[in-house]
Amino acid sequence: KNRTTDRDCIFVGNHTEMSKKLQHILSVSMPKLKIISDLVQLRDVDCDDYLKVVYLCDYEQESIDGDVKRLIPVIRYFEENNKKLELVVITVLGIGIGVGETVYKSEAMISGFIKGVYTECKYVNARLIDIDTTSINSVIFRKQLLNDLLDNNNFNFVAYRGENRYIEAYAPCDEIVEYDSNNNHFIEKETYILVGGLGNIGSVICGVLKSRKCKIVILNRSIEITGNAFDSWLSAHSETEPYYDKIKFLSDIDNVSLLKCDISDFVSVMKTTEKIKGTYGSIAAIINLAGNVSNNNFKMITELEEADFVNQFAAKVYGTMYIEKMAEILKPRYCILISSLSAVLGGMGFTAY
């Protein structure tokens, strides 16, 4: 009773060679499988109360959010019409399994999104299968893939690499190493760039850097303070204004500067990069803390619009891509990207985030 028949299945393919190979594999094993080329066609499919869809993401597309934009209307349609949808999304190298493994940007966007769908939706059950280009030629893969597609009680995240099959699992962390104040990761008097450093995590990092007498450059969208201008800024602004407490905290730290920079705007990032290069010299690290955590960005999936994803992609996705360009010029010793655990665990209202 927990197994789907091929009569219930629809494969949504695309123009890629991988799609053609998967269509062939599935058609041989599932002669009644329906094949369509566009998710929009699902609305015309005659189904009373249940449908299983296998959707292959387009790993050759230039757009990093194309698959999310295509999936959202379909998921909303089934949720709002109280129709059950078993959605199996197949990505090609969308999850990093081994060290140094290439991951496609467009594919990597999907895993966190699927976690959100799985967490939130009542009528849509979403699962993800990630494959590499060698898996498709494996006999073991072909047999096991059919089981993964038809078994409704299977693991939510599966990855294939060659003839190996991986399943996602969690284990308790038995030991957390305490921060060693004597470590040499933060070298005294070096310059550290904090992108979006006016949040709570930024304050913690600034506190650590302060103890090391490091130079701190905080990039943000709205405030620019350099040198000894902190006191004048505080006297000119009300204590009730946003960021007043943060600026007051930073005013007690030596060698800290705030520079205006829209991390989602390539031109703004390049201008700021040149300013940093000319003023601060060598850079120890770039730490990306930028992200949109305002309350109106946390919505249930049936309430999400394309603009909600655009807001999140601006800092977290495009911002990261532009920081890579910044790093090519400034050549820091290392970069740190601060992300969200919701990308791994999901969470109610966290789908866009």
mmCIF file of N, CA and C in Angstrom, residues 289-341:
data_model
loop_
_atom_site.group_PDB
_atom_site.id
_atom_site.type_symbol
_atom_site.label_atom_id
_atom_site.label_comp_id
_atom_site.label_asym_id
_atom_site.label_seq_id
_atom_site.Cartn_x
_atom_site.Cartn_y
_atom_site.Cartn_z
ATOM 1 N N LEU A 289 28.097 38.137 6.625
ATOM 2 C CA LEU A 289 26.994 37.962 7.565
ATOM 3 C C LEU A 289 25.688 38.488 6.974
ATOM 4 N N ALA A 290 25.733 38.993 5.745
ATOM 5 C CA ALA A 290 24.572 39.670 5.161
ATOM 6 C C ALA A 290 23.401 38.704 4.962
ATOM 7 N N GLY A 291 22.202 39.219 5.196
ATOM 8 C CA GLY A 291 20.986 38.431 4.990
ATOM 9 C C GLY A 291 19.777 39.240 5.417
ATOM 10 N N ASN A 292 18.642 38.945 4.828
ATOM 11 C CA ASN A 292 17.415 39.670 5.137
ATOM 12 C C ASN A 292 16.598 38.876 6.147
ATOM 13 N N VAL A 293 16.565 39.352 7.383
ATOM 14 C CA VAL A 293 15.845 38.630 8.439
ATOM 15 C C VAL A 293 14.676 39.454 8.981
ATOM 16 N N SER A 294 14.190 40.398 8.190
ATOM 17 C CA SER A 294 13.022 41.169 8.621
ATOM 18 C C SER A 294 11.787 40.277 8.672
ATOM 19 N N ASN A 295 10.853 40.607 9.539
ATOM 20 C CA ASN A 295 9.695 39.747 9.782
ATOM 21 C C ASN A 295 8.859 39.476 8.538
ATOM 22 N N ASN A 296 8.755 40.467 7.633
ATOM 23 C CA ASN A 296 7.905 40.283 6.458
ATOM 24 C C ASN A 296 8.521 39.342 5.424
ATOM 25 N N ASN A 297 9.716 38.829 5.690
ATOM 26 C CA ASN A 297 10.338 37.868 4.783
ATOM 27 C C ASN A 297 10.103 36.423 5.211
ATOM 28 N N PHE A 298 9.411 36.224 6.304
ATOM 29 C CA PHE A 298 9.138 34.865 6.775
ATOM 30 C C PHE A 298 7.649 34.583 6.596
ATOM 31 N N LYS A 299 7.342 33.798 5.561
ATOM 32 C CA LYS A 299 5.952 33.516 5.212
ATOM 33 C C LYS A 299 5.788 32.035 4.912
ATOM 34 N N MET A 300 4.536 31.579 5.011
ATOM 35 C CA MET A 300 4.235 30.214 4.585
ATOM 36 C C MET A 300 4.344 30.137 3.065
ATOM 37 N N ILE A 301 4.576 28.952 2.554
ATOM 38 C CA ILE A 301 4.856 28.794 1.136
ATOM 39 C C ILE A 301 3.684 29.229 0.253
ATOM 40 N N THR A 302 2.468 29.104 0.762
ATOM 41 C CA THR A 302 1.303 29.515 -0.022
ATOM 42 C C THR A 302 1.171 31.037 -0.094
ATOM 43 N N GLU A 303 1.952 31.754 0.708
ATOM 44 C CA GLU A 303 1.905 33.213 0.709
ATOM 45 C C GLU A 303 3.087 33.839 -0.033
ATOM 46 N N LEU A 304 4.044 33.023 -0.424
ATOM 47 C CA LEU A 304 5.262 33.546 -1.025
ATOM 48 C C LEU A 304 5.033 34.053 -2.442
ATOM 49 N N GLU A 305 5.707 35.144 -2.745
ATOM 50 C CA GLU A 305 5.722 35.681 -4.098
ATOM 51 C C GLU A 305 7.172 35.664 -4.595
ATOM 52 N N GLU A 306 7.339 35.904 -5.885
ATOM 53 C CA GLU A 306 8.676 35.904 -6.457
ATOM 54 C C GLU A 306 9.568 36.945 -5.785
ATOM 55 N N ALA A 307 8.989 38.071 -5.380
ATOM 56 C CA ALA A 307 9.762 39.139 -4.737
ATOM 57 C C ALA A 307 10.407 38.670 -3.437
ATOM 58 N N ASP A 308 9.762 37.737 -2.736
ATOM 59 C CA ASP A 308 10.318 37.231 -1.481
ATOM 60 C C ASP A 308 11.628 36.495 -1.717
ATOM 61 N N PHE A 309 11.683 35.748 -2.807
ATOM 62 C CA PHE A 309 12.919 35.040 -3.136
ATOM 63 C C PHE A 309 13.983 36.011 -3.627
ATOM 64 N N VAL A 310 13.565 37.012 -4.394
ATOM 65 C CA VAL A 310 14.504 38.020 -4.884
ATOM 66 C C VAL A 310 15.191 38.717 -3.712
ATOM 67 N N ASN A 311 14.416 39.052 -2.665
ATOM 68 C CA ASN A 311 14.976 39.716 -1.483
ATOM 69 C C ASN A 311 16.039 38.861 -0.806
ATOM 70 N N GLN A 312 15.783 37.560 -0.724
ATOM 71 C CA GLN A 312 16.734 36.670 -0.060
ATOM 72 C C GLN A 312 17.954 36.400 -0.933
ATOM 73 N N PHE A 313 17.740 36.238 -2.228
ATOM 74 C CA PHE A 313 18.856 35.945 -3.127
ATOM 75 C C PHE A 313 19.828 37.111 -3.211
ATOM 76 N N ALA A 314 19.320 38.338 -3.024
ATOM 77 C CA ALA A 314 20.145 39.529 -3.205
ATOM 78 C C ALA A 314 21.422 39.465 -2.372
ATOM 79 N N ALA A 315 21.275 39.242 -1.071
ATOM 80 C CA ALA A 315 22.446 39.231 -0.185
ATOM 81 C C ALA A 315 23.121 37.872 -0.123
ATOM 82 N N LYS A 316 22.324 36.836 0.020
ATOM 83 C CA LYS A 316 22.892 35.514 0.272
ATOM 84 C C LYS A 316 23.490 34.854 -0.965
ATOM 85 N N VAL A 317 22.883 35.088 -2.123
ATOM 86 C CA VAL A 317 23.352 34.410 -3.333
ATOM 87 C C VAL A 317 24.229 35.338 -4.175
ATOM 88 N N TYR A 318 23.620 36.407 -4.683
ATOM 89 C CA TYR A 318 24.407 37.330 -5.498
ATOM 90 C C TYR A 318 25.504 37.987 -4.665
ATOM 91 N N GLY A 319 25.209 38.301 -3.414
ATOM 92 C CA GLY A 319 26.215 38.882 -2.539
ATOM 93 C C GLY A 319 27.428 37.985 -2.395
ATOM 94 N N THR A 320 27.193 36.684 -2.256
ATOM 95 C CA THR A 320 28.293 35.731 -2.131
ATOM 96 C C THR A 320 29.109 35.677 -3.418
ATOM 97 N N MET A 321 28.429 35.723 -4.558
ATOM 98 C CA MET A 321 29.122 35.704 -5.845
ATOM 99 C C MET A 321 30.002 36.947 -6.013
ATOM 100 N N TYR A 322 29.506 38.105 -5.531
ATOM 101 C CA TYR A 322 30.272 39.343 -5.659
ATOM 102 C C TYR A 322 31.413 39.397 -4.650
ATOM 103 N N ILE A 323 31.214 38.767 -3.490
ATOM 104 C CA ILE A 323 32.303 38.678 -2.514
ATOM 105 C C ILE A 323 33.455 37.853 -3.084
ATOM 106 N N GLU A 324 33.127 36.869 -3.895
ATOM 107 C CA GLU A 324 34.177 36.089 -4.558
ATOM 108 C C GLU A 324 35.031 37.006 -5.447
ATOM 109 N N LYS A 325 34.366 37.931 -6.157
ATOM 110 C CA LYS A 325 35.105 38.884 -6.994
ATOM 111 C C LYS A 325 35.932 39.838 -6.123
ATOM 112 N N MET A 326 35.366 40.235 -4.998
ATOM 113 C CA MET A 326 36.097 41.091 -4.055
ATOM 114 C C MET A 326 37.351 40.380 -3.553
ATOM 115 N N ALA A 327 37.205 39.100 -3.251
ATOM 116 C CA ALA A 327 38.324 38.319 -2.724
ATOM 117 C C ALA A 327 39.431 38.152 -3.764
ATOM 118 N N GLU A 328 39.045 38.066 -5.038
ATOM 119 C CA GLU A 328 40.052 37.943 -6.094
ATOM 120 C C GLU A 328 40.958 39.169 -6.131
ATOM 121 N N ILE A 329 40.405 40.337 -5.767
ATOM 122 C CA ILE A 329 41.181 41.585 -5.789
ATOM 123 C C ILE A 329 41.937 41.793 -4.481
ATOM 124 N N LEU A 330 41.260 41.599 -3.346
ATOM 125 C CA LEU A 330 41.876 41.882 -2.037
ATOM 126 C C LEU A 330 42.756 40.749 -1.530
ATOM 127 N N LYS A 331 42.521 39.538 -2.031
ATOM 128 C CA LYS A 331 43.334 38.362 -1.682
ATOM 129 C C LYS A 331 43.463 38.149 -0.167
ATOM 130 N N PRO A 332 42.343 37.972 0.536
ATOM 131 C CA PRO A 332 42.412 37.698 1.985
ATOM 132 C C PRO A 332 42.963 36.293 2.234
ATOM 133 N N ARG A 333 43.395 36.074 3.456
ATOM 134 C CA ARG A 333 43.885 34.727 3.802
ATOM 135 C C ARG A 333 42.755 33.706 3.773
ATOM 136 N N TYR A 334 41.543 34.128 4.123
ATOM 137 C CA TYR A 334 40.400 33.212 4.078
ATOM 138 C C TYR A 334 39.095 34.002 4.070
ATOM 139 N N CYS A 335 38.021 33.306 3.725
ATOM 140 C CA CYS A 335 36.667 33.863 3.777
ATOM 141 C C CYS A 335 35.789 32.955 4.626
ATOM 142 N N ILE A 336 34.816 33.558 5.297
ATOM 143 C CA ILE A 336 33.839 32.789 6.077
ATOM 144 C C ILE A 336 32.440 33.204 5.620
ATOM 145 N N LEU A 337 31.610 32.233 5.279
ATOM 146 C CA LEU A 337 30.228 32.508 4.890
ATOM 147 C C LEU A 337 29.308 32.014 5.999
ATOM 148 N N ILE A 338 28.554 32.931 6.592
ATOM 149 C CA ILE A 338 27.618 32.568 7.651
ATOM 150 C C ILE A 338 26.258 32.284 7.015
ATOM 151 N N SER A 339 25.761 31.070 7.181
ATOM 152 C CA SER A 339 24.485 30.693 6.569
ATOM 153 C C SER A 339 23.499 30.310 7.661
ATOM 154 N N SER A 340 22.394 29.706 7.252
ATOM 155 C CA SER A 340 21.328 29.382 8.194
ATOM 156 C C SER A 340 21.137 27.879 8.324
ATOM 157 N N LEU A 341 20.874 27.434 9.530
ATOM 158 C CA LEU A 341 20.604 26.019 9.762
ATOM 159 C C LEU A 341 19.297 25.581 9.100
#
